[in-house]
Amino acid sequence: MEIKKTQHSKLDTIDPNNSPFGVNISDHMLICEYENGQWGKPVIMPYGGMNYSPALMAIHYGQAIFEGMKAYKDKNNDVFLFRPEKNFERFNKSAERLAMPPITKEIFLEGLYALIDLDRDWVPTKDGSSLYIRPTMFASEEMFSARISNKYTFAIMTSPADSYYDKPLKIKIENHYTRAVSGGVGFTKCAGNYGASFYPTLLANQQGFDQIIWTDSQEHKYFEESGTMNVMVRIGDIIYTPPVSNTILNGVTRDSLVNVARHNKIEVREERIPVDSIVNAYQQGTLKEIFGCGTAVVVNRYSHVGYNDNIMELPTLKDEESYAVLLKKQLVGIQTNELDDPFGWRIKI
């Protein structure tokens, strides 16, 4: 692996501990090109633009995927990644569904470790902050034919990030627009999944909601995802979350929270969640919490849920009563080396 270190660090002008999510890109990026049926040599170089034309096939036909990960710094200034092998595995599942070449573990993981080590000064130390990591791959052949590309670019970029959301959210249960259909690409992190979600989310925003809870495409009767996150519901003392499927992303944070909850002897049921059961639980007073979970936000509680012109106001639980708060504290504690890691998830760089 070739490393070309910048001579002009941007750290003189940017404070990683006060950086809005995804705005400031760190000094370096990893680039690796695929051509003639094989990956070339990865290069870590100063972050910057690349020469592509508007004929780039990724723009026209949507062969573009990505991952979301984070690096953390503890009180001793040691840097850690969290379950990076899960992101590597999911990245290649996305690539397979989009007819893109798999990336090798050497390029993805070893390249990632080298990049984070080089830019370790970009990892924030403020509570709630982290270094967001964005691996991506896109079709880089330039032509108009509607076919599988013969050229691809793999890249990893990073960005210091503050908290994504900082307040409980007001959510709308979507019963018209659809995020994903069976047999489609809903389980992947492909660019089109997100672009298609923006318009329904905009409409929800105009109605006074922060985000959407997506429902199934056939009947709109079952919870699937929440915005760009997985969703969890607490009824009584049981957590429910939709099972992973070909319409639901296999979230690393989701899987981690399920494991942390069960480690705490909290019952978790991975099963379909009917919207009617949520309404009934609310009416009976047993609906305690609904929260989203994902890499960017970790856990975010919801304060209100809109459904068919009605608004359900969720209970305002004290922190010590909330499963969402408990699980987030424990997961973040593992990620930041403040708590023991009984699962072996933390990787020191």
mmCIF file of C-alpha atoms in Angstrom:
data_model
loop_
_atom_site.group_PDB
_atom_site.id
_atom_site.type_symbol
_atom_site.label_atom_id
_atom_site.label_comp_id
_atom_site.label_asym_id
_atom_site.label_seq_id
_atom_site.Cartn_x
_atom_site.Cartn_y
_atom_site.Cartn_z
ATOM 1 C CA MET A 1 0.000 0.000 0.000
ATOM 2 C CA GLU A 2 1.300 3.410 -0.984
ATOM 3 C CA ILE A 3 0.876 6.327 1.416
ATOM 4 C CA LYS A 4 1.198 9.907 0.219
ATOM 5 C CA LYS A 5 1.029 12.138 3.261
ATOM 6 C CA THR A 6 -0.288 15.685 2.934
ATOM 7 C CA GLN A 7 2.057 18.590 3.549
ATOM 8 C CA HIS A 8 -0.832 20.916 4.405
ATOM 9 C CA SER A 9 -3.039 19.535 7.169
ATOM 10 C CA LYS A 10 -6.435 21.189 7.568
ATOM 11 C CA LEU A 11 -6.342 20.619 11.317
ATOM 12 C CA ASP A 12 -4.957 24.140 11.664
ATOM 13 C CA THR A 13 -8.342 25.486 10.531
ATOM 14 C CA ILE A 14 -10.813 22.863 11.831
ATOM 15 C CA ASP A 15 -11.641 21.813 15.388
ATOM 16 C CA PRO A 16 -12.650 18.129 15.295
ATOM 17 C CA ASN A 17 -14.518 18.579 18.592
ATOM 18 C CA ASN A 18 -16.804 21.203 17.062
ATOM 19 C CA SER A 19 -17.531 19.876 13.601
ATOM 20 C CA PRO A 20 -21.083 19.366 12.257
ATOM 21 C CA PHE A 21 -21.839 15.858 11.062
ATOM 22 C CA GLY A 22 -20.310 15.089 7.668
ATOM 23 C CA VAL A 23 -19.197 18.631 6.793
ATOM 24 C CA ASN A 24 -15.412 18.592 7.196
ATOM 25 C CA ILE A 25 -13.486 15.812 5.450
ATOM 26 C CA SER A 26 -10.230 14.704 7.056
ATOM 27 C CA ASP A 27 -6.777 15.129 5.523
ATOM 28 C CA HIS A 28 -6.497 11.810 3.695
ATOM 29 C CA MET A 29 -8.542 9.302 1.719
ATOM 30 C CA LEU A 30 -7.922 5.790 0.447
ATOM 31 C CA ILE A 31 -8.445 5.135 -3.275
ATOM 32 C CA CYS A 32 -8.327 1.855 -5.173
ATOM 33 C CA GLU A 33 -9.312 1.334 -8.814
ATOM 34 C CA TYR A 34 -10.846 -1.774 -10.412
ATOM 35 C CA GLU A 35 -10.188 -2.436 -14.105
ATOM 36 C CA ASN A 36 -9.639 -5.460 -16.372
ATOM 37 C CA GLY A 37 -11.220 -7.762 -13.808
ATOM 38 C CA GLN A 38 -8.989 -6.971 -10.838
ATOM 39 C CA TRP A 39 -8.305 -4.447 -8.133
ATOM 40 C CA GLY A 40 -5.192 -2.325 -8.367
ATOM 41 C CA LYS A 41 -2.910 -1.154 -5.593
ATOM 42 C CA PRO A 42 -4.616 0.954 -2.902
ATOM 43 C CA VAL A 43 -3.213 4.408 -2.289
ATOM 44 C CA ILE A 44 -3.728 6.691 0.694
ATOM 45 C CA MET A 45 -3.448 10.267 -0.506
ATOM 46 C CA PRO A 46 -4.475 13.806 0.443
ATOM 47 C CA TYR A 47 -8.250 14.231 0.231
ATOM 48 C CA GLY A 48 -9.397 16.054 -2.881
ATOM 49 C CA GLY A 49 -11.268 15.966 -6.172
ATOM 50 C CA MET A 50 -10.849 13.372 -8.914
ATOM 51 C CA ASN A 51 -11.219 13.623 -12.670
ATOM 52 C CA TYR A 52 -14.547 12.176 -13.822
ATOM 53 C CA SER A 53 -16.971 13.324 -16.512
ATOM 54 C CA PRO A 54 -20.805 13.588 -16.405
ATOM 55 C CA ALA A 55 -20.796 10.320 -18.397
ATOM 56 C CA LEU A 56 -19.816 8.433 -15.247
ATOM 57 C CA MET A 57 -21.958 5.285 -15.225
ATOM 58 C CA ALA A 58 -22.654 5.526 -11.489
ATOM 59 C CA ILE A 59 -24.565 8.752 -12.140
ATOM 60 C CA HIS A 60 -26.747 7.245 -14.860
ATOM 61 C CA TYR A 61 -27.358 3.688 -13.692
ATOM 62 C CA GLY A 62 -26.941 3.816 -9.946
ATOM 63 C CA GLN A 63 -24.105 1.392 -9.258
ATOM 64 C CA ALA A 64 -23.036 3.124 -6.068
ATOM 65 C CA ILE A 65 -22.828 1.708 -2.534
ATOM 66 C CA PHE A 66 -21.390 2.811 0.792
ATOM 67 C CA GLU A 67 -20.968 1.988 4.464
ATOM 68 C CA GLY A 68 -21.135 3.977 7.687
ATOM 69 C CA MET A 69 -18.675 3.348 10.518
ATOM 70 C CA LYS A 70 -17.042 5.239 13.369
ATOM 71 C CA ALA A 71 -13.720 5.546 15.179
ATOM 72 C CA TYR A 72 -13.511 6.613 18.817
ATOM 73 C CA LYS A 73 -10.828 8.017 21.095
ATOM 74 C CA ASP A 74 -10.632 7.248 24.801
ATOM 75 C CA LYS A 75 -9.220 9.289 27.669
ATOM 76 C CA ASN A 76 -5.720 7.971 26.957
ATOM 77 C CA ASN A 77 -5.958 9.120 23.316
ATOM 78 C CA ASP A 78 -6.076 5.520 22.109
ATOM 79 C CA VAL A 79 -8.193 5.050 18.974
ATOM 80 C CA PHE A 80 -10.705 2.241 18.461
ATOM 81 C CA LEU A 81 -12.925 0.901 15.697
ATOM 82 C CA PHE A 82 -16.161 -0.963 16.365
ATOM 83 C CA ARG A 83 -16.938 -4.280 14.642
ATOM 84 C CA PRO A 84 -15.362 -3.261 11.293
ATOM 85 C CA GLU A 85 -15.571 -6.809 9.936
ATOM 86 C CA LYS A 86 -19.390 -6.515 9.981
ATOM 87 C CA ASN A 87 -19.230 -3.466 7.719
ATOM 88 C CA PHE A 88 -16.807 -5.269 5.419
ATOM 89 C CA GLU A 89 -19.190 -8.221 5.122
ATOM 90 C CA ARG A 90 -22.224 -6.003 4.502
ATOM 91 C CA PHE A 91 -20.347 -3.898 1.964
ATOM 92 C CA ASN A 92 -19.691 -6.979 -0.152
ATOM 93 C CA LYS A 93 -23.323 -8.096 0.164
ATOM 94 C CA SER A 94 -24.343 -4.724 -1.230
ATOM 95 C CA ALA A 95 -21.751 -5.069 -3.989
ATOM 96 C CA GLU A 96 -23.058 -8.499 -4.965
ATOM 97 C CA ARG A 97 -26.665 -7.263 -5.259
ATOM 98 C CA LEU A 98 -25.556 -4.320 -7.417
ATOM 99 C CA ALA A 99 -23.446 -6.610 -9.670
ATOM 100 C CA MET A 100 -20.246 -4.950 -8.482
ATOM 101 C CA PRO A 101 -16.932 -6.711 -7.741
ATOM 102 C CA PRO A 102 -16.243 -7.692 -4.128
ATOM 103 C CA ILE A 103 -13.549 -5.751 -2.337
ATOM 104 C CA THR A 104 -10.814 -7.754 -0.638
ATOM 105 C CA LYS A 105 -10.358 -7.852 3.118
ATOM 106 C CA GLU A 106 -6.799 -6.616 2.654
ATOM 107 C CA ILE A 107 -7.895 -3.485 0.827
ATOM 108 C CA PHE A 108 -10.914 -2.751 3.010
ATOM 109 C CA LEU A 109 -9.705 -3.585 6.523
ATOM 110 C CA GLU A 110 -5.956 -3.092 6.268
ATOM 111 C CA GLY A 111 -6.503 0.060 4.236
ATOM 112 C CA LEU A 112 -8.997 1.283 6.824
ATOM 113 C CA TYR A 113 -6.609 0.652 9.719
ATOM 114 C CA ALA A 114 -3.784 2.501 7.942
ATOM 115 C CA LEU A 115 -6.026 5.463 7.078
ATOM 116 C CA ILE A 116 -7.361 5.834 10.638
ATOM 117 C CA ASP A 117 -3.857 5.532 12.061
ATOM 118 C CA LEU A 118 -2.617 8.281 9.739
ATOM 119 C CA ASP A 119 -5.522 10.621 10.576
ATOM 120 C CA ARG A 120 -5.844 9.686 14.254
ATOM 121 C CA ASP A 121 -5.517 13.365 15.264
ATOM 122 C CA TRP A 122 -8.884 13.913 13.542
ATOM 123 C CA VAL A 123 -10.690 11.613 15.989
ATOM 124 C CA PRO A 124 -12.577 13.900 18.409
ATOM 125 C CA THR A 125 -12.394 13.548 22.175
ATOM 126 C CA LYS A 126 -15.625 15.351 23.150
ATOM 127 C CA ASP A 127 -18.407 13.208 24.647
ATOM 128 C CA GLY A 128 -20.863 12.137 21.964
ATOM 129 C CA SER A 129 -18.456 12.842 19.110
ATOM 130 C CA SER A 130 -16.561 10.438 16.864
ATOM 131 C CA LEU A 131 -14.782 10.131 13.543
ATOM 132 C CA TYR A 132 -17.359 9.084 10.964
ATOM 133 C CA ILE A 133 -15.988 6.733 8.298
ATOM 134 C CA ARG A 134 -17.455 6.447 4.806
ATOM 135 C CA PRO A 135 -16.264 3.556 2.604
ATOM 136 C CA THR A 136 -17.831 3.772 -0.854
ATOM 137 C CA MET A 137 -17.684 2.134 -4.273
ATOM 138 C CA PHE A 138 -19.076 3.454 -7.538
ATOM 139 C CA ALA A 139 -19.032 2.585 -11.222
ATOM 140 C CA SER A 140 -16.335 4.764 -12.793
ATOM 141 C CA GLU A 141 -16.553 3.777 -16.451
ATOM 142 C CA GLU A 142 -17.636 6.677 -18.645
ATOM 143 C CA MET A 143 -20.251 5.774 -21.261
ATOM 144 C CA PHE A 144 -24.024 5.678 -21.832
ATOM 145 C CA SER A 145 -24.744 1.958 -22.334
ATOM 146 C CA ALA A 146 -27.185 0.542 -19.771
ATOM 147 C CA ARG A 147 -25.067 -2.355 -18.581
ATOM 148 C CA ILE A 148 -22.758 -3.455 -15.785
ATOM 149 C CA SER A 149 -19.716 -1.208 -15.576
ATOM 150 C CA ASN A 150 -16.228 -2.558 -16.260
ATOM 151 C CA LYS A 151 -14.500 -0.016 -13.992
ATOM 152 C CA TYR A 152 -15.025 0.885 -10.342
ATOM 153 C CA THR A 153 -13.515 3.162 -7.726
ATOM 154 C CA PHE A 154 -13.332 2.151 -4.070
ATOM 155 C CA ALA A 155 -12.687 4.929 -1.570
ATOM 156 C CA ILE A 156 -12.637 5.509 2.175
ATOM 157 C CA MET A 157 -13.074 9.010 3.587
ATOM 158 C CA THR A 158 -13.509 10.204 7.161
ATOM 159 C CA SER A 159 -15.053 13.194 8.883
ATOM 160 C CA PRO A 160 -15.161 14.328 12.527
ATOM 161 C CA ALA A 161 -18.762 14.314 13.669
ATOM 162 C CA ASP A 162 -20.798 15.697 16.527
ATOM 163 C CA SER A 163 -24.099 14.129 17.560
ATOM 164 C CA TYR A 164 -26.447 13.532 14.603
ATOM 165 C CA TYR A 165 -29.711 14.253 16.442
ATOM 166 C CA ASP A 166 -29.781 15.941 19.822
ATOM 167 C CA LYS A 167 -33.472 15.787 20.719
ATOM 168 C CA PRO A 168 -36.366 13.302 20.784
ATOM 169 C CA LEU A 169 -37.972 13.105 17.360
ATOM 170 C CA LYS A 170 -41.527 13.478 16.111
ATOM 171 C CA ILE A 171 -42.147 10.609 13.692
ATOM 172 C CA LYS A 172 -44.814 9.838 11.089
ATOM 173 C CA ILE A 173 -45.866 6.271 10.221
ATOM 174 C CA GLU A 174 -45.790 6.275 6.405
ATOM 175 C CA ASN A 175 -48.738 4.479 4.802
ATOM 176 C CA HIS A 176 -48.387 5.522 1.157
ATOM 177 C CA TYR A 177 -44.776 5.782 0.011
ATOM 178 C CA THR A 178 -42.465 2.763 0.120
ATOM 179 C CA ARG A 179 -38.790 2.491 0.961
ATOM 180 C CA ALA A 180 -38.173 -1.085 -0.214
ATOM 181 C CA VAL A 181 -39.941 -4.035 -1.849
ATOM 182 C CA SER A 182 -39.349 -7.766 -1.536
ATOM 183 C CA GLY A 183 -36.701 -8.894 -3.995
ATOM 184 C CA GLY A 184 -35.299 -5.382 -4.325
ATOM 185 C CA VAL A 185 -32.256 -3.669 -2.850
ATOM 186 C CA GLY A 186 -33.679 -2.593 0.513
ATOM 187 C CA PHE A 187 -31.160 -4.672 2.472
ATOM 188 C CA THR A 188 -28.214 -2.932 0.778
ATOM 189 C CA LYS A 189 -26.629 0.443 1.404
ATOM 190 C CA CYS A 190 -26.972 1.632 -2.163
ATOM 191 C CA ALA A 191 -27.326 5.286 -3.077
ATOM 192 C CA GLY A 192 -30.769 4.904 -4.625
ATOM 193 C CA ASN A 193 -32.345 3.765 -1.357
ATOM 194 C CA TYR A 194 -31.579 7.131 0.158
ATOM 195 C CA GLY A 195 -32.362 9.326 -2.824
ATOM 196 C CA ALA A 196 -35.827 7.755 -3.115
ATOM 197 C CA SER A 197 -36.559 8.455 0.554
ATOM 198 C CA PHE A 198 -35.966 12.205 0.412
ATOM 199 C CA TYR A 199 -39.292 13.274 -1.141
ATOM 200 C CA PRO A 200 -41.571 11.384 1.301
ATOM 201 C CA THR A 201 -39.405 12.682 4.145
ATOM 202 C CA LEU A 202 -39.737 16.225 2.807
ATOM 203 C CA LEU A 203 -43.526 15.870 2.820
ATOM 204 C CA ALA A 204 -43.392 14.598 6.395
ATOM 205 C CA ASN A 205 -41.178 17.545 7.381
ATOM 206 C CA GLN A 206 -43.743 19.937 5.883
ATOM 207 C CA GLN A 207 -46.360 18.305 8.117
ATOM 208 C CA GLY A 208 -44.243 18.963 11.201
ATOM 209 C CA PHE A 209 -42.509 15.591 11.548
ATOM 210 C CA ASP A 210 -38.775 14.981 11.822
ATOM 211 C CA GLN A 211 -38.685 11.573 10.155
ATOM 212 C CA ILE A 212 -40.680 8.609 8.839
ATOM 213 C CA ILE A 213 -41.320 5.078 10.046
ATOM 214 C CA TRP A 214 -41.440 3.046 6.856
ATOM 215 C CA THR A 215 -43.967 0.233 6.574
ATOM 216 C CA ASP A 216 -44.151 -2.812 4.309
ATOM 217 C CA SER A 217 -44.798 -2.148 0.623
ATOM 218 C CA GLN A 218 -47.743 -4.528 0.176
ATOM 219 C CA GLU A 219 -50.143 -3.575 2.962
ATOM 220 C CA HIS A 220 -48.436 -0.780 4.943
ATOM 221 C CA LYS A 221 -49.380 -2.700 8.079
ATOM 222 C CA TYR A 222 -45.980 -3.563 9.563
ATOM 223 C CA PHE A 223 -43.010 -1.522 10.782
ATOM 224 C CA GLU A 224 -39.826 -1.901 8.723
ATOM 225 C CA GLU A 225 -37.283 0.898 9.189
ATOM 226 C CA SER A 226 -37.251 4.399 10.620
ATOM 227 C CA GLY A 227 -35.776 7.023 8.332
ATOM 228 C CA THR A 228 -32.246 5.768 7.717
ATOM 229 C CA MET A 229 -32.280 3.678 10.904
ATOM 230 C CA ASN A 230 -33.570 0.400 12.233
ATOM 231 C CA VAL A 231 -36.468 0.726 14.667
ATOM 232 C CA MET A 232 -37.173 -0.762 18.100
ATOM 233 C CA VAL A 233 -40.369 -0.693 20.160
ATOM 234 C CA ARG A 234 -40.754 -1.302 23.885
ATOM 235 C CA ILE A 235 -44.120 -2.621 25.004
ATOM 236 C CA GLY A 236 -44.159 -3.311 28.720
ATOM 237 C CA ASP A 237 -40.717 -4.694 29.470
ATOM 238 C CA ILE A 238 -40.171 -6.360 26.073
ATOM 239 C CA ILE A 239 -38.285 -4.877 23.113
ATOM 240 C CA TYR A 240 -39.605 -5.702 19.646
ATOM 241 C CA THR A 241 -37.666 -5.104 16.425
ATOM 242 C CA PRO A 242 -38.460 -6.234 12.866
ATOM 243 C CA PRO A 243 -36.391 -9.217 11.741
ATOM 244 C CA VAL A 244 -33.705 -8.631 9.142
ATOM 245 C CA SER A 245 -35.016 -9.391 5.649
ATOM 246 C CA ASN A 246 -34.397 -8.436 2.038
ATOM 247 C CA THR A 247 -36.253 -5.171 2.692
ATOM 248 C CA ILE A 248 -34.544 -4.277 5.989
ATOM 249 C CA LEU A 249 -30.905 -3.351 6.473
ATOM 250 C CA ASN A 250 -28.909 -5.645 8.741
ATOM 251 C CA GLY A 251 -27.753 -2.811 10.974
ATOM 252 C CA VAL A 252 -24.553 -3.259 12.967
ATOM 253 C CA THR A 253 -25.938 -0.994 15.699
ATOM 254 C CA ARG A 254 -29.213 -2.932 15.694
ATOM 255 C CA ASP A 255 -27.421 -6.259 16.102
ATOM 256 C CA SER A 256 -25.198 -4.816 18.827
ATOM 257 C CA LEU A 257 -28.139 -3.416 20.801
ATOM 258 C CA VAL A 258 -29.984 -6.739 20.610
ATOM 259 C CA ASN A 259 -26.923 -8.452 22.073
ATOM 260 C CA VAL A 260 -26.408 -5.800 24.764
ATOM 261 C CA ALA A 261 -30.093 -5.970 25.750
ATOM 262 C CA ARG A 262 -30.026 -9.749 26.092
ATOM 263 C CA HIS A 263 -26.771 -9.460 28.063
ATOM 264 C CA ASN A 264 -28.801 -7.287 30.469
ATOM 265 C CA LYS A 265 -31.542 -9.967 30.685
ATOM 266 C CA ILE A 266 -33.955 -7.783 28.690
ATOM 267 C CA GLU A 267 -36.249 -9.822 26.469
ATOM 268 C CA VAL A 268 -35.920 -8.963 22.771
ATOM 269 C CA ARG A 269 -38.286 -10.363 20.161
ATOM 270 C CA GLU A 270 -37.238 -10.138 16.530
ATOM 271 C CA GLU A 271 -40.615 -10.315 14.830
ATOM 272 C CA ARG A 272 -42.915 -8.305 12.608
ATOM 273 C CA ILE A 273 -44.511 -5.347 14.384
ATOM 274 C CA PRO A 274 -48.098 -4.627 13.247
ATOM 275 C CA VAL A 275 -49.005 -0.945 13.297
ATOM 276 C CA ASP A 276 -52.310 -1.919 14.935
ATOM 277 C CA SER A 277 -50.426 -3.485 17.847
ATOM 278 C CA ILE A 278 -48.622 -0.185 18.426
ATOM 279 C CA VAL A 279 -51.913 1.726 18.449
ATOM 280 C CA ASN A 280 -53.487 -0.830 20.802
ATOM 281 C CA ALA A 281 -50.498 -0.736 23.164
ATOM 282 C CA TYR A 282 -50.665 3.061 23.221
ATOM 283 C CA GLN A 283 -54.378 2.991 24.048
ATOM 284 C CA GLN A 284 -53.782 0.434 26.808
ATOM 285 C CA GLY A 285 -50.875 2.406 28.281
ATOM 286 C CA THR A 286 -48.276 -0.332 27.694
ATOM 287 C CA LEU A 287 -46.353 1.422 24.899
ATOM 288 C CA LYS A 288 -43.265 2.685 26.713
ATOM 289 C CA GLU A 289 -40.728 3.632 24.042
ATOM 290 C CA ILE A 290 -40.048 3.723 20.325
ATOM 291 C CA PHE A 291 -36.522 4.519 19.168
ATOM 292 C CA GLY A 292 -34.361 4.403 16.094
ATOM 293 C CA CYS A 293 -30.825 3.025 16.007
ATOM 294 C CA GLY A 294 -27.973 3.368 13.546
ATOM 295 C CA THR A 295 -24.296 4.218 13.203
ATOM 296 C CA ALA A 296 -24.734 7.971 12.899
ATOM 297 C CA VAL A 297 -27.121 8.453 15.808
ATOM 298 C CA VAL A 298 -26.532 5.261 17.872
ATOM 299 C CA VAL A 299 -29.960 5.552 19.570
ATOM 300 C CA ASN A 300 -32.601 8.258 19.265
ATOM 301 C CA ARG A 301 -35.846 8.240 21.225
ATOM 302 C CA TYR A 302 -39.160 9.381 19.747
ATOM 303 C CA SER A 303 -41.528 11.725 21.552
ATOM 304 C CA HIS A 304 -44.541 11.637 19.214
ATOM 305 C CA VAL A 305 -45.772 9.232 16.535
ATOM 306 C CA GLY A 306 -48.261 10.341 13.890
ATOM 307 C CA TYR A 307 -50.640 7.888 12.256
ATOM 308 C CA ASN A 308 -53.766 8.589 10.170
ATOM 309 C CA ASP A 309 -54.186 12.172 11.403
ATOM 310 C CA ASN A 310 -53.710 11.124 15.027
ATOM 311 C CA ILE A 311 -50.713 11.887 17.217
ATOM 312 C CA MET A 312 -49.547 9.440 19.871
ATOM 313 C CA GLU A 313 -47.508 11.185 22.583
ATOM 314 C CA LEU A 314 -45.115 8.689 24.115
ATOM 315 C CA PRO A 315 -44.380 8.631 27.850
ATOM 316 C CA THR A 316 -41.588 10.872 29.086
ATOM 317 C CA LEU A 317 -39.455 8.363 30.931
ATOM 318 C CA LYS A 318 -36.683 9.275 33.317
ATOM 319 C CA ASP A 319 -33.254 8.198 32.110
ATOM 320 C CA GLU A 320 -33.082 5.423 34.698
ATOM 321 C CA GLU A 321 -36.427 4.046 33.436
ATOM 322 C CA SER A 322 -35.520 4.065 29.749
ATOM 323 C CA TYR A 323 -34.194 1.005 27.928
ATOM 324 C CA ALA A 324 -33.077 3.284 25.099
ATOM 325 C CA VAL A 325 -30.883 5.342 27.438
ATOM 326 C CA LEU A 326 -29.508 2.250 29.195
ATOM 327 C CA LEU A 327 -28.585 0.482 25.966
ATOM 328 C CA LYS A 328 -27.056 3.580 24.396
ATOM 329 C CA LYS A 329 -24.892 4.265 27.454
ATOM 330 C CA GLN A 330 -23.617 0.714 27.513
ATOM 331 C CA LEU A 331 -22.968 0.508 23.781
ATOM 332 C CA VAL A 332 -21.179 3.865 23.666
ATOM 333 C CA GLY A 333 -19.222 2.823 26.752
ATOM 334 C CA ILE A 334 -17.970 -0.248 24.890
ATOM 335 C CA GLN A 335 -17.183 1.753 21.762
ATOM 336 C CA THR A 336 -15.206 4.406 23.643
ATOM 337 C CA ASN A 337 -13.331 2.001 25.960
ATOM 338 C CA GLU A 338 -15.099 3.308 29.067
ATOM 339 C CA LEU A 339 -16.699 -0.082 29.775
ATOM 340 C CA ASP A 340 -15.524 -3.653 29.440
ATOM 341 C CA ASP A 341 -16.179 -5.293 26.081
ATOM 342 C CA PRO A 342 -17.542 -8.787 26.835
ATOM 343 C CA PHE A 343 -18.286 -9.339 23.130
ATOM 344 C CA GLY A 344 -14.831 -8.658 21.668
ATOM 345 C CA TRP A 345 -16.165 -5.939 19.379
ATOM 346 C CA ARG A 346 -13.587 -3.192 19.995
ATOM 347 C CA ILE A 347 -10.507 -3.008 17.736
ATOM 348 C CA LYS A 348 -7.562 -0.876 18.860
ATOM 349 C CA ILE A 349 -5.709 0.977 16.104
#
